[in-house]
mmCIF file of C-alpha atoms in Angstrom:
data_model
loop_
_atom_site.group_PDB
_atom_site.id
_atom_site.type_symbol
_atom_site.label_atom_id
_atom_site.label_comp_id
_atom_site.label_asym_id
_atom_site.label_seq_id
_atom_site.Cartn_x
_atom_site.Cartn_y
_atom_site.Cartn_z
ATOM 1 C CA MET R 105 6.376 -25.221 19.543
ATOM 2 C CA ALA R 106 6.351 -25.065 15.762
ATOM 3 C CA ARG R 107 6.269 -28.378 13.940
ATOM 4 C CA LEU R 108 9.341 -27.477 11.849
ATOM 5 C CA ASP R 109 12.445 -25.539 12.782
ATOM 6 C CA TYR R 110 12.521 -21.967 11.541
ATOM 7 C CA ALA R 111 14.610 -21.440 8.425
ATOM 8 C CA ASP R 112 17.828 -19.505 8.015
ATOM 9 C CA GLU R 113 17.326 -15.760 7.694
ATOM 10 C CA ASP R 114 20.203 -14.934 5.334
ATOM 11 C CA SER R 115 19.079 -14.661 1.702
ATOM 12 C CA GLU R 116 17.929 -12.152 -0.911
ATOM 13 C CA VAL R 117 14.344 -13.301 -0.388
ATOM 14 C CA ALA R 118 14.666 -12.729 3.357
ATOM 15 C CA ASP R 119 16.015 -9.255 2.621
ATOM 16 C CA ARG R 120 12.955 -8.467 0.442
ATOM 17 C CA ILE R 121 10.648 -9.653 3.205
ATOM 18 C CA ARG R 122 12.536 -7.541 5.755
ATOM 19 C CA ALA R 123 12.194 -4.516 3.465
ATOM 20 C CA ARG R 124 8.398 -4.920 3.382
ATOM 21 C CA ARG R 125 8.215 -5.486 7.134
ATOM 22 C CA GLY R 126 10.414 -2.595 8.224
ATOM 23 C CA GLY R 127 13.569 -4.600 8.889
ATOM 24 C CA ARG R 128 12.348 -7.689 10.712
ATOM 25 C CA LEU R 129 11.189 -11.224 9.999
ATOM 26 C CA THR R 130 8.280 -12.862 11.779
ATOM 27 C CA PRO R 131 8.037 -16.547 12.698
ATOM 28 C CA LEU R 132 5.678 -16.885 9.717
ATOM 29 C CA ASP R 133 8.352 -15.485 7.392
ATOM 30 C CA ARG R 134 11.013 -17.765 8.827
ATOM 31 C CA MET R 135 8.786 -20.806 8.291
ATOM 32 C CA LEU R 136 8.032 -19.780 4.712
ATOM 33 C CA LEU R 137 11.743 -19.365 4.002
ATOM 34 C CA HIS R 138 12.029 -23.166 3.847
ATOM 35 C CA SER R 139 10.779 -22.560 0.280
ATOM 36 C CA PRO R 140 12.334 -19.334 -1.001
ATOM 37 C CA PRO R 141 10.182 -19.177 -4.185
ATOM 38 C CA PHE R 142 6.987 -19.567 -2.150
ATOM 39 C CA ALA R 143 8.187 -17.082 0.464
ATOM 40 C CA ASP R 144 8.962 -14.557 -2.271
ATOM 41 C CA GLY R 145 5.577 -14.959 -3.954
ATOM 42 C CA TRP R 146 3.789 -14.813 -0.608
ATOM 43 C CA ASN R 147 5.644 -11.611 0.236
ATOM 44 C CA SER R 148 4.579 -10.004 -3.047
ATOM 45 C CA LEU R 149 0.922 -11.001 -2.704
ATOM 46 C CA LEU R 150 0.571 -10.053 0.953
ATOM 47 C CA GLY R 151 2.467 -6.823 0.344
ATOM 48 C CA ALA R 152 -0.025 -5.884 -2.369
ATOM 49 C CA ILE R 153 -2.973 -6.737 -0.121
ATOM 50 C CA ARG R 154 -1.625 -4.685 2.763
ATOM 51 C CA LYS R 155 -0.186 -1.689 0.887
ATOM 52 C CA GLN R 156 -1.527 -1.342 -2.648
ATOM 53 C CA GLY R 157 -5.298 -1.738 -2.551
ATOM 54 C CA VAL R 158 -8.120 0.767 -2.300
ATOM 55 C CA LEU R 159 -10.142 -1.245 0.234
ATOM 56 C CA PRO R 160 -10.062 0.738 3.504
ATOM 57 C CA GLY R 161 -7.570 -0.703 5.982
ATOM 58 C CA ALA R 162 -10.128 -1.060 8.766
ATOM 59 C CA LEU R 163 -12.323 -3.241 6.547
ATOM 60 C CA ARG R 164 -9.335 -5.275 5.362
ATOM 61 C CA GLU R 165 -8.355 -5.927 8.968
ATOM 62 C CA LEU R 166 -11.937 -6.726 9.963
ATOM 63 C CA ALA R 167 -11.942 -9.503 7.363
ATOM 64 C CA ILE R 168 -8.491 -10.749 8.378
ATOM 65 C CA LEU R 169 -9.430 -10.906 12.053
ATOM 66 C CA ARG R 170 -12.649 -12.757 11.301
ATOM 67 C CA VAL R 171 -10.767 -15.332 9.210
ATOM 68 C CA ALA R 172 -8.300 -15.768 12.082
ATOM 69 C CA GLU R 173 -11.167 -16.293 14.516
ATOM 70 C CA LEU R 174 -13.046 -18.752 12.319
ATOM 71 C CA ASN R 175 -9.905 -20.792 11.647
ATOM 72 C CA GLY R 176 -8.506 -20.725 15.186
ATOM 73 C CA ALA R 177 -5.365 -18.818 14.187
ATOM 74 C CA GLU R 178 -4.499 -16.996 17.413
ATOM 75 C CA TYR R 179 -1.059 -15.970 16.151
ATOM 76 C CA GLU R 180 -2.763 -14.225 13.214
ATOM 77 C CA TRP R 181 -5.346 -12.639 15.531
ATOM 78 C CA ALA R 182 -2.658 -11.241 17.844
ATOM 79 C CA ALA R 183 -0.687 -9.796 14.939
ATOM 80 C CA HIS R 184 -3.666 -8.188 13.234
ATOM 81 C CA ALA R 185 -5.579 -6.872 16.260
ATOM 82 C CA ARG R 186 -2.859 -4.232 16.649
ATOM 83 C CA VAL R 187 -2.991 -3.413 12.940
ATOM 84 C CA ALA R 188 -6.795 -3.151 13.065
ATOM 85 C CA GLU R 189 -6.610 -0.614 15.899
ATOM 86 C CA ALA R 190 -3.970 1.363 14.016
ATOM 87 C CA GLU R 191 -6.304 1.372 10.988
ATOM 88 C CA GLY R 192 -9.063 2.874 13.132
ATOM 89 C CA LEU R 193 -11.153 -0.169 14.031
ATOM 90 C CA ALA R 194 -12.505 0.505 17.526
ATOM 91 C CA PRO R 195 -11.820 -2.084 20.265
ATOM 92 C CA GLU R 196 -15.528 -2.927 20.650
ATOM 93 C CA ARG R 197 -15.724 -3.635 16.916
ATOM 94 C CA ILE R 198 -12.632 -5.827 17.116
ATOM 95 C CA ALA R 199 -14.226 -7.737 20.000
ATOM 96 C CA ALA R 200 -17.366 -8.214 17.875
ATOM 97 C CA LEU R 201 -15.347 -10.342 15.452
ATOM 98 C CA ARG R 202 -14.926 -13.126 17.994
ATOM 99 C CA ARG R 203 -17.526 -15.916 17.804
ATOM 100 C CA SER R 204 -18.782 -14.774 21.192
ATOM 101 C CA GLY R 205 -18.850 -11.125 20.107
ATOM 102 C CA ASP R 206 -21.791 -8.868 19.312
ATOM 103 C CA PRO R 207 -21.854 -8.055 15.574
ATOM 104 C CA GLY R 208 -24.619 -5.553 16.325
ATOM 105 C CA VAL R 209 -21.938 -2.939 17.115
ATOM 106 C CA LEU R 210 -20.778 -3.056 13.485
ATOM 107 C CA ASP R 211 -22.209 -0.666 10.928
ATOM 108 C CA GLU R 212 -24.070 -1.959 7.870
ATOM 109 C CA ALA R 213 -21.000 -2.017 5.585
ATOM 110 C CA GLN R 214 -18.933 -3.812 8.228
ATOM 111 C CA GLN R 215 -21.722 -6.350 8.726
ATOM 112 C CA ALA R 216 -21.741 -6.972 4.970
ATOM 113 C CA VAL R 217 -17.964 -7.604 5.068
ATOM 114 C CA LEU R 218 -18.426 -9.928 8.046
ATOM 115 C CA ALA R 219 -21.167 -11.938 6.314
ATOM 116 C CA TYR R 220 -19.108 -12.197 3.117
ATOM 117 C CA THR R 221 -16.010 -13.283 5.043
ATOM 118 C CA ASP R 222 -18.015 -15.872 6.965
ATOM 119 C CA ALA R 223 -19.546 -17.284 3.784
ATOM 120 C CA MET R 224 -16.213 -17.461 1.941
ATOM 121 C CA THR R 225 -14.458 -19.061 4.899
ATOM 122 C CA THR R 226 -17.058 -21.536 6.110
ATOM 123 C CA ARG R 227 -19.217 -22.276 3.068
ATOM 124 C CA ILE R 228 -16.921 -21.305 0.156
ATOM 125 C CA ALA R 229 -19.969 -20.497 -2.004
ATOM 126 C CA VAL R 230 -21.399 -17.062 -1.223
ATOM 127 C CA PRO R 231 -25.202 -16.816 -1.168
ATOM 128 C CA ASP R 232 -26.700 -14.235 -3.519
ATOM 129 C CA GLU R 233 -28.202 -12.200 -0.685
ATOM 130 C CA VAL R 234 -24.803 -11.896 1.001
ATOM 131 C CA PHE R 235 -23.183 -10.736 -2.234
ATOM 132 C CA LEU R 236 -25.989 -8.262 -2.990
ATOM 133 C CA ALA R 237 -25.612 -6.742 0.488
ATOM 134 C CA LEU R 238 -21.890 -6.303 -0.188
ATOM 135 C CA GLN R 239 -22.557 -4.632 -3.553
ATOM 136 C CA LYS R 240 -24.675 -1.978 -1.831
ATOM 137 C CA HIS R 241 -21.555 -0.640 -0.138
ATOM 138 C CA PHE R 242 -18.556 -1.391 -2.332
ATOM 139 C CA ALA R 243 -17.267 -0.831 -5.851
ATOM 140 C CA GLU R 244 -16.056 -3.720 -7.977
ATOM 141 C CA GLN R 245 -12.365 -3.130 -7.206
ATOM 142 C CA GLU R 246 -13.078 -3.148 -3.472
ATOM 143 C CA ILE R 247 -15.055 -6.395 -3.797
ATOM 144 C CA VAL R 248 -12.222 -8.032 -5.727
ATOM 145 C CA GLU R 249 -9.690 -6.859 -3.147
ATOM 146 C CA LEU R 250 -11.863 -8.072 -0.273
ATOM 147 C CA THR R 251 -12.281 -11.443 -1.970
ATOM 148 C CA VAL R 252 -8.526 -11.819 -2.490
ATOM 149 C CA THR R 253 -7.894 -10.715 1.103
ATOM 150 C CA VAL R 254 -10.275 -13.286 2.558
ATOM 151 C CA GLY R 255 -8.876 -16.028 0.333
ATOM 152 C CA ALA R 256 -5.253 -15.127 1.061
ATOM 153 C CA TYR R 257 -5.746 -14.908 4.811
ATOM 154 C CA ASN R 258 -7.499 -18.263 4.807
ATOM 155 C CA LEU R 259 -4.227 -19.541 3.325
ATOM 156 C CA VAL R 260 -2.231 -17.672 5.975
ATOM 157 C CA SER R 261 -4.297 -18.975 8.869
ATOM 158 C CA ARG R 262 -4.297 -22.545 7.616
ATOM 159 C CA PHE R 263 -0.513 -22.453 7.157
ATOM 160 C CA LEU R 264 -0.037 -21.044 10.653
ATOM 161 C CA VAL R 265 -2.352 -23.553 12.315
ATOM 162 C CA ALA R 266 -1.099 -26.625 10.410
ATOM 163 C CA LEU R 267 2.553 -25.926 11.205
ATOM 164 C CA GLU R 268 1.854 -24.460 14.655
ATOM 165 C CA VAL R 269 3.770 -21.304 13.788
ATOM 166 C CA GLY R 270 4.322 -18.977 16.708
ATOM 167 C CA SER R 271 3.204 -21.433 19.337
#
């Protein structure tokens, strides 16, 4: 059970969130709506990450799933595993993102994303060799978008876990 009650769903901000999500609100949205300005900003940022970048969707979702795994955010994992499959990430590659998974099934670019995500999430500072491996596969815009994605989904997962959203 969530640590706070879910907020009212009737507001202009809620309508903007529904518009991005195809007409519905998630438990995450309803928790964020306790602070309409934060919910609105969150909606804009996450909307840009999900819909406006050039980073391939499968790589975006790979990073999001790994953040969810590292931070113990099962609600986030469940939501994004479906998205990852829809973006073309094969089930065996999704399974590889679990701590118990086999990252050997990932290709070199995916392994670079995984290493970068792990470093950003667990160490904060990214070792030079991890960054150089990433640069072999991605342009500057993609690296910036990946970095924002990992940072933003660390925020998402920590919000979800702290407030026990969706449980």
